[in-house]
XYZ file of C-alpha atoms in Angstrom:
350
model
C -6.436 33.921 -50.620
C -9.438 34.410 -48.319
C -10.371 30.757 -48.783
C -6.827 29.678 -47.860
C -6.812 31.972 -44.810
C -10.211 30.724 -43.685
C -9.095 27.110 -44.108
C -5.938 27.806 -42.104
C -7.953 29.308 -39.246
C -10.338 26.326 -39.239
C -7.438 23.856 -39.165
C -5.742 25.789 -36.377
C -8.857 25.695 -34.216
C -9.355 22.006 -35.022
C -5.801 21.164 -33.933
C -6.172 23.160 -30.717
C -9.536 21.608 -29.938
C -8.460 18.004 -30.508
C -5.132 18.653 -28.795
C -6.975 19.294 -25.569
C -7.845 15.642 -25.391
C -4.379 14.134 -25.674
C -2.747 12.675 -22.543
C -0.670 15.801 -21.842
C -3.731 18.046 -21.745
C -5.609 15.415 -19.764
C -2.891 15.429 -17.113
C -2.917 19.218 -17.016
C -6.671 19.198 -16.529
C -6.337 16.658 -13.741
C -3.711 18.599 -11.769
C -4.881 19.420 -8.258
C -3.377 21.351 -5.385
C -1.518 18.822 -3.269
C -1.735 18.709 0.519
C 1.275 18.673 2.777
C 1.614 15.062 3.883
C 0.732 14.025 7.433
C 2.155 10.508 6.973
C 5.670 11.320 5.817
C 8.226 8.890 4.423
C 8.201 5.632 2.508
C 5.179 3.584 3.636
C 6.405 0.002 3.549
C 3.422 -1.689 5.217
C -0.163 -0.961 6.237
C -2.501 -2.905 8.519
C -6.244 -2.438 9.074
C -7.996 -3.242 12.351
C -11.558 -3.136 13.677
C -12.187 -1.851 17.186
C -15.488 -0.859 18.848
C -17.324 -0.997 15.497
C -14.847 1.402 13.901
C -12.019 0.681 11.483
C -8.494 2.005 11.745
C -5.402 1.949 9.561
C -1.793 1.696 10.754
C 1.064 2.785 8.461
C 4.787 2.097 8.998
C 7.279 4.639 7.657
C 10.143 4.141 10.104
C 7.695 5.332 12.754
C 4.086 4.193 13.218
C 0.998 6.242 12.347
C -2.694 5.449 12.785
C -6.034 6.956 11.800
C -9.691 6.035 11.744
C -10.822 5.226 8.216
C -14.312 5.245 6.775
C -15.771 3.667 3.650
C -16.666 6.451 1.227
C -15.912 9.425 3.471
C -12.877 11.527 4.280
C -10.722 10.034 6.999
C -9.897 11.478 10.415
C -6.587 12.952 11.548
C -3.427 10.872 11.681
C -1.622 10.250 14.969
C 1.899 9.106 15.759
C 2.251 6.130 18.108
C 4.398 7.119 21.087
C 6.205 3.832 21.761
C 8.403 4.014 24.867
C 10.375 0.770 24.327
C 12.902 2.501 22.097
C 13.720 5.847 20.553
C 12.827 6.193 16.909
C 15.672 6.241 14.433
C 17.725 9.431 14.216
C 20.818 10.298 12.196
C 23.792 12.396 13.265
C 25.130 13.729 9.947
C 28.307 15.146 11.473
C 29.445 11.891 13.090
C 27.661 9.723 10.506
C 25.990 7.688 13.232
C 22.441 6.345 13.583
C 20.622 5.853 16.861
C 17.284 4.304 17.744
C 15.130 1.722 15.992
C 13.270 1.991 12.717
C 9.793 0.485 12.405
C 10.008 -1.497 9.181
C 6.646 -3.266 9.044
C 3.272 -3.437 10.770
C 0.696 -6.240 10.941
C -2.464 -6.844 12.955
C -5.099 -9.398 13.879
C -8.398 -9.234 15.775
C -6.671 -8.537 19.106
C -3.173 -7.153 18.624
C -0.959 -4.907 16.526
C 2.580 -6.085 15.686
C 5.645 -4.163 14.541
C 9.018 -5.289 13.187
C 11.939 -3.005 13.968
C 15.594 -2.765 13.039
C 18.336 -0.975 14.936
C 20.484 1.443 12.973
C 24.106 1.880 14.039
C 26.032 3.605 11.241
C 25.843 4.295 7.523
C 27.815 1.154 6.735
C 26.211 -1.155 9.315
C 22.436 -0.949 9.323
C 21.402 -4.430 10.459
C 23.850 -4.809 13.328
C 21.581 -5.904 16.180
C 19.081 -7.662 13.922
C 15.324 -7.202 13.880
C 12.916 -7.244 16.801
C 9.229 -8.138 16.933
C 6.828 -6.342 19.289
C 3.121 -6.609 20.021
C 0.454 -4.703 21.930
C -3.326 -4.796 22.285
C -5.291 -2.793 19.707
C -6.740 -0.518 22.403
C -3.255 0.407 23.626
C -1.946 0.941 20.077
C -4.818 3.380 19.465
C -4.104 5.372 22.623
C -2.506 8.780 22.196
C -0.307 8.570 25.286
C 2.958 6.751 25.920
C 2.814 3.068 24.935
C 4.891 0.130 26.175
C 4.898 -2.802 23.743
C 5.853 -6.413 24.538
C 8.793 -7.941 22.679
C 8.170 -11.379 21.160
C 11.336 -13.468 21.017
C 11.902 -17.106 20.142
C 15.189 -18.735 21.057
C 17.312 -19.390 17.973
C 14.900 -17.649 15.599
C 15.178 -14.152 14.162
C 12.227 -12.359 12.517
C 12.579 -11.409 8.858
C 9.130 -10.131 7.830
C 5.643 -9.787 9.291
C 2.362 -9.594 7.383
C -1.388 -10.002 7.807
C -4.443 -10.845 5.722
C -5.954 -7.317 6.043
C -9.502 -8.626 5.806
C -12.603 -6.463 5.756
C -14.682 -7.109 8.851
C -11.982 -7.603 11.475
C -11.099 -11.322 11.197
C -7.533 -10.580 10.088
C -4.690 -12.949 11.015
C -1.024 -11.993 11.463
C 2.148 -13.937 10.669
C 5.911 -13.753 11.061
C 8.510 -15.376 8.828
C 11.905 -16.017 10.416
C 15.332 -15.948 8.789
C 15.412 -19.760 8.809
C 12.389 -19.725 6.478
C 9.695 -20.883 8.907
C 6.411 -18.951 9.025
C 4.343 -18.787 12.210
C 0.764 -17.686 12.847
C 1.009 -14.979 15.528
C -2.754 -14.978 16.083
C -2.919 -18.662 17.063
C 0.744 -19.292 17.936
C 0.997 -22.123 15.426
C 3.179 -23.098 12.494
C 1.965 -21.861 9.109
C 4.478 -23.175 6.574
C 7.699 -21.940 5.066
C 9.055 -18.642 3.763
C 5.813 -16.741 3.141
C 5.559 -12.955 2.737
C 1.823 -12.452 2.225
C -1.576 -14.079 2.736
C -5.278 -13.630 1.968
C -8.517 -15.393 2.898
C -9.971 -17.308 -0.071
C -12.949 -19.698 0.035
C -12.762 -19.907 3.817
C -9.038 -20.769 3.969
C -5.797 -18.799 4.113
C -3.755 -18.730 0.912
C -0.079 -17.829 1.325
C 2.234 -16.175 -1.182
C 5.937 -15.562 -1.689
C 5.388 -11.776 -1.913
C 3.050 -9.300 -0.233
C 1.169 -8.714 -3.522
C -1.969 -10.762 -2.831
C -5.591 -9.700 -2.345
C -9.199 -10.854 -2.433
C -12.696 -9.450 -1.935
C -14.632 -9.289 1.344
C -16.334 -12.651 0.728
C -13.128 -14.339 -0.422
C -14.638 -15.539 -3.712
C -11.851 -14.297 -6.005
C -8.079 -14.225 -5.584
C -5.293 -12.168 -7.179
C -1.537 -12.387 -6.590
C 1.674 -11.434 -8.347
C 2.839 -14.021 -10.878
C 6.278 -15.503 -11.424
C 5.925 -14.051 -14.932
C 7.205 -10.471 -14.824
C 4.435 -7.872 -14.921
C 1.620 -10.422 -14.770
C -0.955 -11.539 -12.195
C -2.225 -14.992 -11.239
C -5.920 -15.182 -10.400
C -8.824 -17.457 -9.504
C -12.184 -16.180 -10.767
C -15.634 -16.461 -9.159
C -16.183 -19.854 -10.818
C -12.976 -21.256 -9.343
C -11.084 -21.125 -12.627
C -7.364 -20.238 -12.289
C -5.434 -18.220 -14.835
C -2.576 -15.811 -15.500
C -2.922 -12.434 -17.182
C -1.211 -11.573 -20.455
C -1.464 -7.796 -20.114
C 2.240 -6.858 -20.166
C 2.273 -4.300 -17.372
C 6.015 -3.914 -18.083
C 6.724 -3.347 -14.387
C 7.108 -5.479 -11.274
C 3.842 -6.078 -9.404
C 4.375 -4.926 -5.795
C 0.863 -4.594 -4.361
C -2.790 -5.248 -5.217
C -6.217 -3.984 -4.108
C -9.719 -4.780 -5.347
C -12.186 -1.983 -6.130
C -15.462 -3.343 -7.518
C -14.866 -4.504 -11.078
C -11.359 -3.066 -11.098
C -8.039 -4.355 -9.803
C -5.652 -1.647 -8.599
C -2.012 -2.588 -9.145
C 0.923 -0.978 -7.378
C 3.998 -1.462 -9.526
C 7.674 -0.536 -9.689
C 6.590 2.127 -12.201
C 3.519 3.833 -10.798
C -0.076 2.847 -10.146
C -2.189 1.011 -12.716
C -5.777 -0.184 -13.089
C -7.114 -3.374 -14.670
C -10.712 -3.929 -15.728
C -12.374 -7.159 -14.550
C -15.261 -8.938 -16.243
C -18.389 -10.174 -14.427
C -16.541 -13.301 -13.257
C -13.553 -11.349 -11.952
C -11.228 -12.196 -14.845
C -8.706 -9.414 -15.642
C -9.335 -8.229 -19.212
C -7.440 -4.999 -19.940
C -5.275 -2.245 -18.494
C -7.377 0.929 -18.522
C -6.741 4.619 -17.958
C -7.910 6.352 -14.829
C -10.698 8.937 -14.832
C -8.988 10.554 -11.827
C -5.537 12.116 -11.425
C -3.967 8.827 -10.233
C -1.565 8.367 -13.161
C -0.440 11.996 -13.020
C 0.009 12.018 -9.239
C 1.660 8.596 -8.833
C 3.594 8.368 -12.085
C 6.192 5.869 -13.280
C 8.998 7.584 -11.335
C 7.430 6.176 -8.152
C 6.765 2.673 -6.890
C 3.690 1.668 -4.897
C 4.765 -0.689 -2.120
C 1.375 -1.297 -0.509
C -2.325 -0.717 -1.173
C -5.507 -0.827 0.902
C -9.032 -0.616 -0.532
C -11.360 0.178 2.374
C -14.401 -1.355 0.661
C -13.577 -3.869 -2.082
C -17.149 -3.709 -3.447
C -16.826 -0.030 -4.409
C -15.175 1.252 -7.593
C -12.025 3.379 -7.579
C -14.159 6.561 -7.570
C -16.683 5.385 -4.969
C -14.470 4.117 -2.147
C -11.357 5.138 -0.223
C -8.001 3.751 -1.389
C -4.593 4.155 0.297
C -1.199 3.784 -1.381
C 2.321 3.750 0.066
C 4.640 5.527 -2.390
C 8.440 5.547 -2.717
C 11.060 6.465 -5.340
C 11.748 4.022 -8.136
C 14.214 6.142 -10.104
C 15.043 9.769 -10.830
C 12.679 12.626 -11.512
C 10.444 12.402 -8.457
C 10.168 14.733 -5.473
C 10.697 13.950 -1.797
C 7.379 15.566 -0.925
C 5.605 12.746 -2.750
C 7.268 9.997 -0.695
C 4.414 9.503 1.724
C 0.984 7.956 2.082
C -1.442 8.841 -0.720
C -5.182 8.325 -0.827
C -8.254 8.693 -2.973
C -11.331 9.945 -1.138
C -14.732 10.268 -2.896
C -15.623 13.419 -0.975
C -12.488 15.028 -2.396
C -12.697 13.448 -5.841
C -8.938 13.083 -6.406
C -5.732 11.439 -5.265
C -3.750 13.493 -2.794
C -1.128 13.252 -0.080
C -2.515 12.115 3.257
């Protein structure tokens, strides 16, 4: 009887001990106290700019935020751009009427910041007056006072999306795609092709893509973009060899960011990480050592990603992620800008 009792106690302790290492216990161990978000709402687009040897990040959530960002250190405070051209979108719940304009997207180049807005009228008619494109100089966009932006209009053309290459080092270029399918380079006022939604610098040239899920490293020696195959990624490795992953992410690829030998993937079901080999070839989906999977779980989608320094791993550099609902089970407090900061050691609301 004593032997049976002793064996039972040993087995109980063994089960408890090993149980602490299953995913549930891992997530519990990784839980952290979450900040109240400064950048509130669904972050649809982000744009990075360099100005006076400092780097800044703009985030569009219906309004426009900006902050100085630093590679490897905690970022500064976030500020709201006070744009005087229009009132930001508001909703009268009693009369079921919208007023003002919503900032849908933001892009930037070496000189200017661009925003795409849409005027809200009522619950049933959101895109009544169409979309408008504005620009202003970086210095003015970074000012904390009232800002007047210049509207960019082209006769017979209506803007659909804007995007930029978000390059490290400040040589970013910005583009607009119109409803007729034509894409134009805003930085050089020249035609750029047809119906593009994203771009990146690769081997000294701009590569365009049909979605915004495209990224490269600082030197432009590797390239990653969402594939036509669901849940997969097309790539070109450091030797110039193209390929397509066969990793079965089982979710739509919405955004990409490079962190050293890891590719961060924003999907329609949370945030994922892929290990890269020495040549930059994606090899396997791997678990995070941080709280990323617990914080940005499969009930959320990650619309956009920015890795401040693509040479640093996901625990060494700053990463920003725009998060929105993808289904049920989430919380409104988590619909905001998230970030990983090495000084903090975890993912948290910005």
